[in-house]
Amino acid sequence: MRGENVTVIAVVFGLFLLLALTTPFCSGANVTYDHRALIIDGKRRLLISGSIHYMRSTPEMWPDLIQKSKDGGLDVIQTFFFWNLHEPVRGQYDFEGRKDLVKFMKLVAEAGLYVHLRIGPYACAEWNYGGFPLWLHFIPGIVLRTDNEPFKAEMKRITTKIVDMMKQENLYASQGGPIILSQIENEYGNVESAYGDSAISYIHWSAQMATSLDTGVPWIMCQQTDAPDPIINTCNGFYCDQFTPNSNNKPKMWTENWTGWFSSFGDPVSYRPVEDIAFSVARFYQLGGTFQNYYMYHGGTNFGRTSGGPFITTSYDYDAPIDEYGLLRQPKWGHLKDVHNAIKLCEEAIVATDPNTTSLGSNLEATVYKTESGRLCAAFLANIGTESDVSVNFNGNSYHLPAWSVSILPDCKNVVLNTAKINSVATISKFIHQTPKDDDDGFLSGWSWIEEPVGISSKSAFTKLGLLEQINTTADQSDYMWYSLSTQTKGDETQTVVLHVDSLGHTLHAFINGELAGSGKGSHDNPKLSIDVNISLVAGKNNIDLLSLTVGLQNYGAYYDTVGAGVTGPVQLKGLQNGSNVDLSSQQWTYQIGLRGEELDLFDGSSSLWISQPNLLKNQSGSSPVALDFTGMGKGEAWVNGQSIGRYWPTNTASSSSGCTKDSCNYRGSYSPSKCQTNCGKPSQKLYHVPRSWLQASDNVLVLFEEIGGDPTQLSFATRETGSICSQIYESHPIPVAMWTTTETRNETGPTLLLDCPLQNQVISEIKYASFGTPLGKCGSFSHGSCSSEKALSIVQKACVGLGSCSIEVSVNTFGDPCEGITKSLAVEAFCTGPNLGKQPIIGEVK
Ligand SMILES: *[C@@H]1O[C@H](CO)[C@@H](O)[C@H](O)[C@H]1NC(C)=O
Ligand SMILES: *[C@@H]1O[C@H](CO)[C@@H](O)[C@H](O)[C@H]1NC(C)=O
Ligand SMILES: *[C@@H]1O[C@H](CO)[C@@H](O)[C@H](O)[C@H]1NC(C)=O
Ligand SMILES: *[C@@H]1O[C@H](CO)[C@@H](O)[C@H](O)[C@H]1NC(C)=O
Ligand SMILES: *[C@@H]1O[C@H](CO)[C@@H](O)[C@H](O)[C@H]1NC(C)=O
Ligand SMILES: *[C@@H]1O[C@H](CO)[C@@H](O)[C@H](O)[C@H]1NC(C)=O
Ligand SMILES: *[C@@H]1O[C@H](CO)[C@@H](O)[C@H](O)[C@H]1NC(C)=O
Ligand SMILES: CC(=O)N[C@H]1CO[C@H](CO)[C@@H](O)[C@@H]1O
């Protein structure tokens, strides 16, 4: 049935290819696998998956994110289960609001997509404490993630609970639901050796425990070369083409292909060029892969105190194809969509046979998937060299292969896509700051303040001899813990001494007699800190108050759960007048967990406390995503109408010498997070997402806890809008995927540039730039090159202005030839206007 008919449908309705192939979940089917692929409904499937973590957005955003994933060509949504979010207190469960896992699964099912549920229950994911509830740490005799009875009992209990919950809702594919795949543990192979022999028995126990839950769908373990049968071991990484599973009966699966990288406060922001991701994806399917997942497809936001780390930023944007705010990141989303369409055209051939890869020369590889009858044939041609573009001969034809690229030939003859040539429309999304008017009293004034006292203020403070490790003490009920003591100084005059403090991290403020004397901070790579500050001690009694802070608990590494935080010492006074040093570490300290404001629940804004502003977001009746710009503030946490939008820290800037590549980064060659970076010398994050659904039409209350100091009148809010749309199409471009049919029917006229406004009643109002020739620059900053047709602008204006969409053939037939013998391109930047511009990004497509 899935023969030529389906191919024709795919041609006519490019977008609906998936619909045609995805059976609705009416009847159940156990999912199995063989050495080539997952088998659903008796058919091997080539699947493309993307991660969306449900609690990193809001339920109001979910349907749109899922739809954009589907439009982008995904078959599967992958998510972790985050244990600490759902069971904050042992035995007390919470599945409401952003934590409504079942609702999320059902929305994915409604969209006709599958789910890969990674139960873990260890998640990592730059999530606080890797997803484990902190109370696990306090179970007597427990050792996490190894063959330890108390831990295994808890892991089995929660895994069973989640599986049962999914079964109750009929969410497994075997029950007619969307879940086709599950996961137990996570990247354990990376740390396994540190746990000795118990690691091996633990992995066997995990596999057996998971399998016994009888879900009817396969379980995987990622980064686990010794995963026992029938668990499939899968690969995570920037490239997985060289990966092979540990058995000939298992398919080659890639569960985390990092689309970018997370950010940490104090570090630059990484990005990953789309040409390189496209290359890695095409290479994976070229070399026999049949399932790959984008980590992340939508990264989202670490609201509240959910970010891990330490020092992971509140934004978890990840340079993903859908940005933190839910807008398409172009051309990343669009180019990957084209890659997916191209790969899908090869699906039948890929799942029908094994790949046959041959060398076409140095760094050149051809892979052919050809059935014995010869009816199906798909080919991938790769240039994995990083320097030179080359021409290769394949099956008697010549093909141009740019460096670090793959060409996809669904019929072994015609190239429908080369990973380095972007056909997709680019859009510029930007933040538009809402400037307050002078007479807008709500914006510039109206702040109420309450000062947080220095040192101990709570009745529940307690004393202990010696210095306490912070996480053991706070159980992560707060980022903050006070360490206070009084010391008597002999003599009768003020003396200057050095206060030395060693801390496991993550940041520290030291106060002497109520005055801030010094601060210190660690970083993601080295959370520990140590300070030596000159202080003045008065004769007699002196108060030393140390405020120690965590900035997200560690989430990765062997025994990461026991690394600890806080002032574990020594704490010393050095160079006293009488010539001696005093070690205060083992003295009697008074401890307070959390701040007075937290104890009083000031963050809900019901009383005029901390810094609150009832009118800041006075009129928010639009529909574009909203961000708060924290320029002017120091560090703290912010709440909008009682909901925490996360930790903010705009004063933590990335070093200006940390190797930023500005806008351009050579995508050729192996990627690593430090290869392509922005924000050097700038805040790691200054804009913070405020979900629309948390805002009211009026009377919005913003509460800040500001720990360093700042000027709240500089705060502003901004909306994330889609600006202009751009497209650049080359004459010599491969025949775009959307145009490709079969060799018999394809249109031979060459590439067409298509501009399309996102909403029905929008029109293209202005062509900002158009050039046919050798234009320079990129979207937003195109300029004319040495060759440019003078007629281009007026031709494009005539064809497009006033219309909702337009298409133009990119050839000398349309524009004349401004420079014979040179490969030319058409570059266009345009604006759409109409109601609600910015609600949706402009989706353009080359037809
Ligand atoms: C799936 O497997 C389970 C357990 O082996 C079995 O009970 C169920 O009937 C199977 N479902 C289908 C649709 O084959
Ligand atoms: C793989 O392709 C090469 C080159 O076309 C051919 O010689 C060889 O027989 C093929 N191998 C298999 C197993 O089909
Ligand atoms: C020096 O002074 C400190 C504090 O005033 C005191 O604790 C310490 O015992 C003194 N050391 C000597 C050797 O007197
Ligand atoms: C502390 O005092 C010493 C001695 O007076 C001085 O050399 C040093 O620079 C001071 N350090 C700081 C951070 O002020
Ligand atoms: C935390 O407390 C437990 C016992 O309550 C102890 O075994 C462990 O060493 C402590 N961890 C740290 C980092 O102090
Ligand atoms: C709020 O803003 C919208 C759009 O900016 C405007 O149409 C509306 O009149 C404003 N409402 C109030 C109460 O100011
Ligand atoms: C081929 O493309 C041209 C130019 O866009 C168009 O006019 C023509 O209708 C297309 N033909 C087919 C068969 O799609
Ligand atoms: C961090 C990490 O796991 N990187 C891996 C990415 O993928 C390549 C190729 O599969 C590995 O060599 C890296 O170690």
Tab-separated table of N, CA and C and ligand atoms in Angstrom, residues 739 745-752 807-809 847, ligand 7:
chain	number	residue	atom	x	y	z
A	739	MET	N	9.434	20.403	-4.191
A	739	MET	CA	9.132	20.313	-5.613
A	739	MET	C	9.358	18.935	-6.176
A	745	THR	N	8.018	13.087	-13.071
A	745	THR	CA	7.113	14.236	-13.073
A	745	THR	C	7.725	15.525	-12.536
A	746	ARG	N	8.969	15.472	-12.100
A	746	ARG	CA	9.434	16.682	-11.435
A	746	ARG	C	9.545	17.865	-12.404
A	747	ASN	N	9.397	19.025	-11.834
A	747	ASN	CA	9.413	20.260	-12.608
A	747	ASN	C	10.862	20.637	-12.908
A	748	GLU	N	11.169	20.792	-14.150
A	748	GLU	CA	12.563	21.019	-14.547
A	748	GLU	C	12.933	22.496	-14.583
A	749	THR	N	12.015	23.378	-14.193
A	749	THR	CA	12.287	24.798	-14.379
A	749	THR	C	13.275	25.381	-13.380
A	750	GLY	N	13.618	24.655	-12.347
A	750	GLY	CA	14.614	25.147	-11.416
A	750	GLY	C	13.994	25.773	-10.194
A	751	PRO	N	14.822	26.276	-9.311
A	751	PRO	CA	14.362	26.740	-8.011
A	751	PRO	C	13.413	27.936	-8.079
A	752	THR	N	12.539	28.003	-7.113
A	752	THR	CA	11.595	29.099	-6.985
A	752	THR	C	11.710	29.657	-5.578
A	807	SER	N	5.556	33.807	-5.359
A	807	SER	CA	6.705	32.982	-5.726
A	807	SER	C	7.351	33.529	-6.986
A	808	ILE	N	8.647	33.370	-7.046
A	808	ILE	CA	9.412	33.927	-8.166
A	808	ILE	C	10.434	32.887	-8.615
A	809	GLU	N	10.490	32.639	-9.889
A	809	GLU	CA	11.485	31.700	-10.395
A	809	GLU	C	12.874	32.334	-10.327
A	847	LYS	N	9.230	26.523	-2.790
A	847	LYS	CA	8.393	25.577	-3.548
A	847	LYS	C	9.027	25.351	-4.905
B	7	LIG	C1	6.859	24.413	-12.879
B	7	LIG	O1	7.253	25.668	-12.350
B	7	LIG	C2	6.751	26.773	-13.065
B	7	LIG	C3	7.349	28.043	-12.496
B	7	LIG	O2	7.158	28.146	-11.110
B	7	LIG	C4	5.229	26.771	-13.018
B	7	LIG	O3	4.708	27.825	-13.765
B	7	LIG	C5	4.723	25.440	-13.545
B	7	LIG	O4	3.330	25.381	-13.385
B	7	LIG	C6	5.370	24.282	-12.824
B	7	LIG	N1	4.972	23.031	-13.422
B	7	LIG	C7	4.585	21.995	-12.719
B	7	LIG	C8	4.267	20.763	-13.479
B	7	LIG	O5	4.509	22.032	-11.477
